[in-house]
Short mmCIF file of C-alpha atoms in Angstrom, two decimals:
data_model
loop_
_atom_site.label_atom_id
_atom_site.label_comp_id
_atom_site.label_asym_id
_atom_site.label_seq_id
_atom_site.Cartn_x
_atom_site.Cartn_y
_atom_site.Cartn_z
CA ALA A 160 93.03 76.99 208.45
CA LYS A 161 94.34 77.30 204.90
CA ARG A 162 97.62 78.82 206.07
CA LEU A 163 98.05 76.15 208.74
CA ALA A 164 97.54 73.46 206.11
CA GLU A 165 100.04 75.14 203.79
CA ALA A 166 102.54 75.02 206.68
CA GLY A 167 102.04 71.26 207.01
CA THR A 168 99.35 71.00 209.70
CA ALA A 169 96.10 69.39 208.58
CA VAL A 170 92.94 71.01 209.97
CA GLU A 171 89.44 69.68 210.55
CA VAL A 172 86.75 72.27 211.25
CA PHE A 173 83.62 71.13 213.10
CA THR A 174 80.62 73.43 212.66
CA ARG A 175 76.89 73.08 213.21
CA ALA A 176 74.96 72.14 210.07
CA THR A 177 72.58 74.94 209.08
CA SER A 178 70.92 73.21 206.10
CA SER A 179 69.78 69.69 205.30
CA GLN A 180 71.35 70.12 201.87
CA LEU A 181 74.89 70.37 203.24
CA PRO A 182 77.14 67.32 202.76
CA ASP A 183 78.55 65.68 205.87
CA GLN A 184 82.00 66.97 205.00
CA VAL A 185 83.66 69.25 202.44
CA GLU A 186 87.31 69.72 201.52
CA LEU A 187 87.70 73.49 201.77
CA ALA A 188 91.30 73.35 200.55
CA PRO A 189 94.07 70.75 200.49
CA GLY A 190 94.54 69.73 204.11
CA VAL A 191 91.39 71.50 205.36
CA LEU A 192 88.26 69.43 205.98
CA VAL A 193 84.98 71.02 207.14
CA ARG A 194 82.56 68.70 208.97
CA HIS A 195 78.89 69.75 209.20
CA VAL A 196 77.53 68.36 212.47
CA PRO A 197 73.72 68.01 212.80
CA ALA A 198 72.66 69.55 216.12
CA GLY A 199 69.12 70.83 216.48
CA PRO A 200 66.94 72.44 213.79
CA TYR A 201 68.90 73.44 210.73
CA GLU A 202 67.53 76.98 210.66
CA GLY A 203 65.88 79.47 212.97
CA LEU A 204 67.90 78.98 216.15
CA THR A 205 68.78 82.17 218.00
CA LYS A 206 72.05 82.59 219.86
CA SER A 207 70.29 82.03 223.18
CA GLU A 208 68.97 78.67 221.95
CA LEU A 209 72.35 77.28 220.88
CA PRO A 210 73.55 76.13 224.35
CA ALA A 211 70.72 73.56 224.37
CA GLN A 212 72.39 71.85 221.38
CA LEU A 213 75.83 71.44 222.96
CA CYS A 214 75.30 67.79 223.92
CA GLU A 215 74.15 66.86 220.44
CA PHE A 216 77.03 68.76 218.86
CA ALA A 217 79.52 67.09 221.21
CA ARG A 218 78.12 63.68 220.27
CA GLY A 219 78.73 64.43 216.60
CA VAL A 220 82.30 65.59 217.23
CA LEU A 221 83.16 62.53 219.32
CA ARG A 222 81.55 60.21 216.78
CA ALA A 223 83.84 61.56 214.03
CA GLU A 224 86.91 60.68 216.09
CA THR A 225 85.81 57.05 216.49
CA GLN A 226 86.11 56.65 212.72
CA GLN A 227 89.85 57.42 212.86
CA HIS A 228 92.76 55.50 214.27
CA PRO A 229 93.80 56.36 217.88
CA GLY A 230 95.80 59.55 218.15
CA TRP A 231 94.35 61.05 214.99
CA TYR A 232 93.96 64.53 216.54
CA ASP A 233 96.88 66.35 218.16
CA VAL A 234 95.25 69.59 219.38
CA VAL A 235 91.69 70.86 219.89
CA HIS A 236 91.19 74.59 219.30
CA GLY A 237 87.86 76.00 220.45
CA HIS A 238 86.51 79.26 219.02
CA TYR A 239 83.91 81.13 221.13
CA TRP A 240 82.69 79.77 224.45
CA LEU A 241 80.09 77.38 223.02
CA SER A 242 82.69 75.54 220.96
CA GLY A 243 85.00 75.72 223.95
CA GLN A 244 82.54 73.69 226.02
CA VAL A 245 82.65 70.93 223.43
CA GLY A 246 86.36 71.35 222.77
CA ALA A 247 87.27 70.87 226.42
CA LEU A 248 85.30 67.62 226.51
CA ALA A 249 86.83 66.32 223.27
CA ALA A 250 90.38 67.21 224.28
CA GLU A 251 90.00 65.40 227.62
CA ARG A 252 88.55 62.35 225.88
CA TRP A 253 91.35 62.24 223.30
CA GLY A 254 94.19 63.08 225.70
CA VAL A 255 95.36 66.13 223.74
CA PRO A 256 95.86 69.82 224.61
CA PHE A 257 92.89 72.17 224.58
CA VAL A 258 93.52 75.64 223.16
CA GLN A 259 90.78 78.28 223.32
CA SER A 260 90.06 81.59 221.56
CA MET A 261 87.21 83.50 223.23
CA HIS A 262 86.65 86.16 220.50
CA THR A 263 84.17 87.98 222.74
CA MET A 264 83.54 87.72 226.47
CA ALA A 265 80.34 88.26 228.41
CA LYS A 266 81.93 90.19 231.27
CA VAL A 267 83.60 92.59 228.85
CA LYS A 268 80.40 93.09 226.86
CA ASN A 269 78.38 93.67 230.02
CA GLU A 270 80.82 96.38 231.14
CA ASN A 271 80.35 98.21 227.83
CA LEU A 272 76.63 97.93 227.10
CA ALA A 273 75.03 100.37 224.71
CA ALA A 274 71.86 102.11 225.86
CA GLY A 275 68.94 99.69 225.74
CA ASP A 276 71.10 96.63 225.07
CA ALA A 277 70.47 93.51 227.18
CA PRO A 278 73.35 92.08 229.21
CA GLU A 279 74.74 88.65 228.44
CA PRO A 280 73.11 85.97 230.65
CA ARG A 281 74.74 84.50 233.75
CA THR A 282 74.78 81.07 232.10
CA ARG A 283 77.24 82.39 229.52
CA VAL A 284 79.44 83.95 232.20
CA ILE A 285 79.59 80.61 234.03
CA GLY A 286 80.21 78.71 230.80
CA GLU A 287 83.05 81.03 229.82
CA GLN A 288 84.69 80.62 233.21
CA GLN A 289 84.54 76.84 232.82
CA VAL A 290 86.18 77.07 229.40
CA VAL A 291 88.97 79.34 230.66
CA ASP A 292 89.61 77.02 233.61
CA SER A 293 89.77 73.98 231.30
CA ALA A 294 92.09 75.43 228.65
CA ASP A 295 95.74 74.43 228.46
CA ARG A 296 96.37 77.58 226.42
CA LEU A 297 94.32 80.69 225.74
CA VAL A 298 94.83 82.63 222.51
CA ALA A 299 93.99 86.33 222.90
CA ASN A 300 93.57 88.65 219.93
CA THR A 301 95.40 91.52 221.64
CA ALA A 302 97.37 92.30 224.78
CA ASP A 303 94.27 94.14 226.01
CA GLU A 304 92.22 90.94 225.74
CA ALA A 305 94.97 89.00 227.51
CA SER A 306 94.73 91.44 230.41
CA GLN A 307 90.95 91.07 230.50
CA LEU A 308 91.25 87.28 230.66
CA ALA A 309 93.54 87.58 233.65
CA ALA A 310 91.58 90.31 235.45
CA LEU A 311 88.03 89.11 234.81
CA TYR A 312 88.44 85.32 234.50
CA ASP A 313 91.53 84.73 236.65
CA ALA A 314 93.47 83.24 233.72
CA ASP A 315 97.15 82.47 234.31
CA PRO A 316 99.02 85.12 232.24
CA SER A 317 101.76 82.58 231.46
CA GLN A 318 99.18 80.44 229.66
CA VAL A 319 97.83 83.25 227.46
CA ASP A 320 99.38 83.78 224.03
CA VAL A 321 98.65 86.97 222.07
CA VAL A 322 98.03 86.19 218.39
CA HIS A 323 96.52 88.91 216.21
CA PRO A 324 93.86 87.72 213.73
CA GLY A 325 94.89 87.97 210.11
CA VAL A 326 93.69 89.64 206.95
CA ASP A 327 94.09 88.38 203.40
CA LEU A 328 96.41 91.13 202.18
CA GLU A 329 96.11 89.95 198.60
CA LYS A 330 92.33 90.28 198.60
CA PHE A 331 92.08 93.36 200.81
CA SER A 332 94.36 95.76 198.96
CA PRO A 333 94.30 99.31 197.58
CA GLY A 334 92.51 99.90 194.31
CA ASP A 335 91.07 102.57 192.07
CA GLN A 336 88.57 104.62 194.08
CA ALA A 337 86.91 106.07 190.98
CA GLN A 338 86.32 102.59 189.59
CA ALA A 339 84.93 101.36 192.91
CA ARG A 340 82.52 104.30 193.15
CA ALA A 341 81.36 103.80 189.61
CA ALA A 342 80.65 100.12 190.34
CA LEU A 343 78.52 101.09 193.37
CA GLY A 344 76.73 103.98 191.68
CA LEU A 345 78.34 106.64 193.87
CA ARG A 346 79.27 110.16 192.81
CA GLN A 347 82.95 110.66 192.18
CA ASP A 348 83.01 113.71 194.48
CA ALA A 349 80.98 112.03 197.24
CA ALA A 350 81.98 112.05 200.90
CA VAL A 351 81.39 108.39 201.70
CA LEU A 352 81.20 107.50 205.42
CA LEU A 353 81.03 103.69 205.54
CA PHE A 354 79.88 101.40 208.33
CA ALA A 355 80.36 97.68 207.68
CA GLY A 356 79.39 94.99 210.16
CA ARG A 357 76.59 93.50 212.18
CA ILE A 358 73.77 95.88 213.02
CA GLN A 359 73.41 95.60 216.79
CA PRO A 360 73.78 97.96 219.76
CA LEU A 361 77.30 96.69 220.57
CA LYS A 362 78.55 97.94 217.18
CA SER A 363 76.84 101.33 217.69
CA PRO A 364 76.16 102.26 214.05
CA ASP A 365 73.73 104.84 215.45
CA VAL A 366 76.75 106.93 216.48
CA LEU A 367 77.68 107.39 212.81
CA LEU A 368 74.12 108.34 211.87
CA ARG A 369 73.89 110.89 214.69
CA ALA A 370 77.28 112.33 213.71
CA ALA A 371 76.15 112.61 210.09
CA ALA A 372 73.03 114.48 211.24
CA VAL A 373 75.18 116.94 213.23
CA LEU A 374 77.45 117.37 210.23
CA LEU A 375 74.53 118.27 207.98
CA GLN A 376 73.11 120.67 210.54
CA ARG A 377 76.43 122.48 210.54
CA ARG A 378 77.01 122.24 206.81
CA PRO A 379 73.82 121.86 204.78
CA ASP A 380 75.88 122.19 201.58
CA LEU A 381 77.29 118.68 202.19
CA ARG A 382 73.90 117.00 201.78
CA GLU A 383 74.24 116.90 198.01
CA ARG A 384 77.33 114.68 198.13
CA LEU A 385 77.22 112.98 201.54
CA VAL A 386 76.59 109.22 201.48
CA VAL A 387 76.44 107.01 204.59
CA PRO A 388 76.38 103.35 203.51
CA ILE A 389 75.43 100.80 206.19
CA VAL A 390 76.63 97.43 204.89
CA GLY A 391 75.46 94.47 206.98
CA GLY A 392 72.43 92.90 208.60
CA PRO A 393 70.83 92.72 212.05
CA SER A 394 72.46 90.32 214.49
CA GLY A 395 72.27 89.38 218.16
CA SER A 396 70.09 91.78 220.12
CA GLY A 397 69.72 93.80 216.91
CA LEU A 398 67.30 91.15 215.68
CA ASP A 399 64.75 92.40 218.21
CA HIS A 400 64.35 95.64 216.25
CA PRO A 401 65.69 95.00 212.73
CA GLU A 402 64.31 98.30 211.37
CA SER A 403 65.58 100.48 214.21
CA LEU A 404 68.49 101.98 212.27
CA ALA A 405 66.33 102.91 209.29
CA ASP A 406 63.80 104.43 211.68
CA LEU A 407 66.57 106.43 213.36
CA ALA A 408 67.80 107.76 210.00
CA ALA A 409 64.27 108.92 209.21
CA ASP A 410 63.86 110.52 212.66
CA LEU A 411 67.16 112.37 212.22
CA GLY A 412 66.09 113.63 208.82
CA ILE A 413 68.98 111.97 206.98
CA GLY A 414 67.15 109.11 205.29
CA ASP A 415 68.12 110.57 201.92
CA VAL A 416 71.87 110.20 202.55
CA VAL A 417 71.84 106.80 204.28
CA ARG A 418 72.11 103.76 202.01
CA PHE A 419 71.44 100.30 203.44
CA ALA A 420 73.06 97.26 201.83
CA PRO A 421 72.71 93.63 202.97
CA PRO A 422 75.75 91.53 203.96
CA VAL A 423 78.05 91.11 200.96
CA THR A 424 80.84 88.83 199.80
CA GLN A 425 84.44 89.69 200.60
CA ALA A 426 85.03 90.77 197.00
CA GLU A 427 82.10 93.20 197.21
CA LEU A 428 83.26 94.40 200.61
CA VAL A 429 86.65 95.29 199.12
CA THR A 430 84.83 97.49 196.59
CA TRP A 431 83.01 99.30 199.41
CA TYR A 432 86.24 99.86 201.33
CA ARG A 433 87.98 101.26 198.25
CA ALA A 434 85.06 103.55 197.51
CA ALA A 435 84.87 104.98 201.03
CA THR A 436 86.30 108.30 202.16
CA LEU A 437 86.60 106.77 205.61
CA VAL A 438 85.32 103.76 207.54
CA ALA A 439 83.70 104.28 210.93
CA VAL A 440 83.98 101.64 213.68
CA PRO A 441 82.14 103.12 216.70
CA SER A 442 81.81 99.82 218.62
CA ARG A 443 81.34 99.76 222.38
CA ASN A 444 83.95 97.02 222.46
CA GLU A 445 85.87 94.85 220.00
CA SER A 446 88.11 91.89 220.79
CA PHE A 447 90.13 92.97 217.75
CA GLY A 448 88.38 94.95 215.02
CA LEU A 449 88.78 93.06 211.76
CA VAL A 450 86.73 95.57 209.75
CA ALA A 451 89.19 98.28 210.74
CA VAL A 452 92.17 96.27 209.52
CA GLU A 453 90.45 95.20 206.30
CA ALA A 454 89.62 98.83 205.50
CA GLN A 455 93.17 99.96 206.23
CA ALA A 456 94.57 97.18 204.04
CA CYS A 457 92.55 98.79 201.23
CA GLY A 458 94.19 102.13 202.00
CA THR A 459 91.12 103.68 203.64
CA PRO A 460 91.42 105.76 206.86
CA VAL A 461 89.47 104.56 209.89
CA LEU A 462 87.69 106.49 212.64
CA ALA A 463 87.17 104.16 215.58
CA ALA A 464 86.24 104.13 219.22
CA GLY A 465 89.37 103.83 221.35
CA VAL A 466 88.29 100.64 223.08
CA GLY A 467 89.47 97.02 223.31
CA GLY A 468 91.29 95.62 220.31
CA LEU A 469 90.63 98.72 218.23
CA ARG A 470 93.55 100.33 220.06
CA THR A 471 95.72 97.71 218.38
CA ALA A 472 93.89 97.55 215.05
CA VAL A 473 94.13 101.32 214.40
CA ALA A 474 97.31 103.40 214.64
CA ASP A 475 95.93 106.61 216.13
CA GLY A 476 97.12 109.64 214.19
CA ALA A 477 98.85 107.50 211.56
CA SER A 478 96.19 105.30 209.94
CA GLY A 479 93.16 107.13 211.27
CA LEU A 480 91.81 108.43 214.55
CA LEU A 481 90.69 106.83 217.83
CA LEU A 482 87.96 108.66 219.72
CA ASP A 483 87.41 108.35 223.46
CA THR A 484 83.78 109.48 223.25
CA TYR A 485 80.54 108.57 221.51
CA ASP A 486 79.36 112.18 221.40
CA PRO A 487 77.97 112.83 217.89
CA GLY A 488 79.47 116.31 217.82
CA ALA A 489 82.97 114.98 218.48
CA TRP A 490 82.53 112.33 215.78
CA ALA A 491 81.29 115.01 213.38
CA ASP A 492 84.44 117.04 214.14
CA ALA A 493 86.65 114.04 213.34
CA ILE A 494 84.74 113.29 210.14
CA SER A 495 85.12 116.91 208.99
CA MET A 496 88.83 116.77 209.71
CA VAL A 497 89.27 113.83 207.33
CA VAL A 498 86.73 114.88 204.68
CA ASP A 499 88.02 118.44 204.38
CA ALA A 500 91.76 117.70 204.30
CA PRO A 501 92.90 115.75 201.22
CA GLU A 502 96.53 115.83 202.36
CA LEU A 503 95.67 114.41 205.77
CA ARG A 504 93.42 111.83 204.16
CA GLY A 505 96.26 110.80 201.86
CA SER A 506 98.65 110.55 204.78
CA PHE A 507 96.19 108.41 206.73
CA GLY A 508 95.70 106.21 203.66
CA ARG A 509 99.44 105.56 203.35
CA GLY A 510 99.67 104.92 207.09
CA ALA A 511 96.70 102.57 206.88
CA ARG A 512 98.37 100.40 204.25
CA LEU A 513 101.60 100.22 206.26
CA HIS A 514 99.80 99.43 209.53
CA ALA A 515 97.70 96.67 207.96
CA ARG A 516 100.81 94.82 206.83
CA ARG A 517 101.34 93.76 210.44
CA PHE A 518 98.27 91.55 210.25
CA GLY A 519 98.84 89.09 207.41
CA TRP A 520 97.57 85.53 207.81
CA ASP A 521 101.04 83.96 207.49
CA ALA A 522 102.15 85.61 210.73
CA THR A 523 98.91 84.57 212.43
CA ALA A 524 99.36 80.95 211.37
CA ALA A 525 102.99 80.84 212.51
CA GLN A 526 102.13 82.27 215.93
CA THR A 527 99.17 79.89 216.27
CA LEU A 528 101.44 76.92 215.59
CA ASP A 529 103.81 78.22 218.27
CA SER A 530 100.90 78.29 220.70
CA TYR A 531 99.95 74.70 219.81
CA ALA A 532 103.55 73.59 220.32
CA GLY A 533 103.66 75.27 223.70
CA ALA A 534 100.42 73.58 224.77
CA ARG A 535 101.66 70.17 223.64
CA ALA A 536 104.98 70.61 225.45
CA GLU A 537 103.22 71.69 228.65
CA LEU A 538 100.82 68.73 228.54
CA ALA A 539 103.75 66.33 227.97
CA ARG A 540 105.58 67.86 230.94
CA GLN A 541 102.53 67.41 233.17
CA GLU A 542 102.13 63.80 232.07
CA ARG A 543 105.78 63.09 232.85
CA GLY A 544 105.31 64.64 236.28
CA LEU A 545 102.26 62.44 236.95
CA LEU A 546 104.16 59.35 235.81
CA LEU A 547 107.09 60.12 238.11
CA ARG A 548 104.77 60.68 241.09
CA ALA A 549 103.01 57.39 240.33
CA GLN A 550 106.34 55.56 240.32
#
């Protein structure tokens, strides 16, 4: 939004109010206005309860438009299927193009469920299909996601634009590892295997813990300097068993090397990335894999599952490694390869920095504006065609 505004396109972000203390609107940056829309209880709603608030949220969005002169909005861009439901309605009401970014998709998630994870409900599948059918343009994070939209939701490939999400390359940048480790209280000679993200079965942080256990079985001497930080909090289906990862660490006998940290600010996250020997992203699926790119922008190698957008986010063999298995032994092998080879680790670090440069926000904003322009041109062409047929 900030980059779009800097390029001359004003942005208004509509989001559900999560506190009674929030003002109705906040200027995030010049040209970027955030509107907090009351819709349901401020706190305590689970993801499954949010669809019940769509009508109230839509009412708030439409009410904001009535306070402006006609033609105030030029494009509606929905993010995630819930916002897409409201976005499609608003765009039709205002006579403007509707652009949609799915971010995650139920059919894709259901094809890649972790053991014990619950599938996404049929109501979401239906809702996503409605959003895809309504969109004038779909913005996919990767070519892989574009193919999934076409194969699973029958999207017209000519109406799907691939725009990689961006990373703030000024904020996420290489730094002094020794200084970062000192700030976090880590040993300078530690082997730091970092997981950062939501703790839920889809992200599979258990794979890293099981790999660490295998590693210590093979090499007990590593226990003294091995650290496995888990930075993040339970989310989604992970809320059903918020202590499951800590329980697993204890069951595996590695509770002494695992360090849990709550969700942190971006500045603190940069410190973790810089301190890490490697960052593990063992997700069952990712529409892109922002954590992987953030880590690489900090010069840290990434070990990731070779699925979804991670195949784009990580340059296999250049910025890290992609694994086609969740077998703990195979992950332990890959970890050892990086931990034990300083030259390889240095090569991966240099490759990580180079690869991350592809994903700056300026490029994302420029490509997003191109997508908006294409949607507007297509809608204008359709309207001209309707006018000619009417005549």
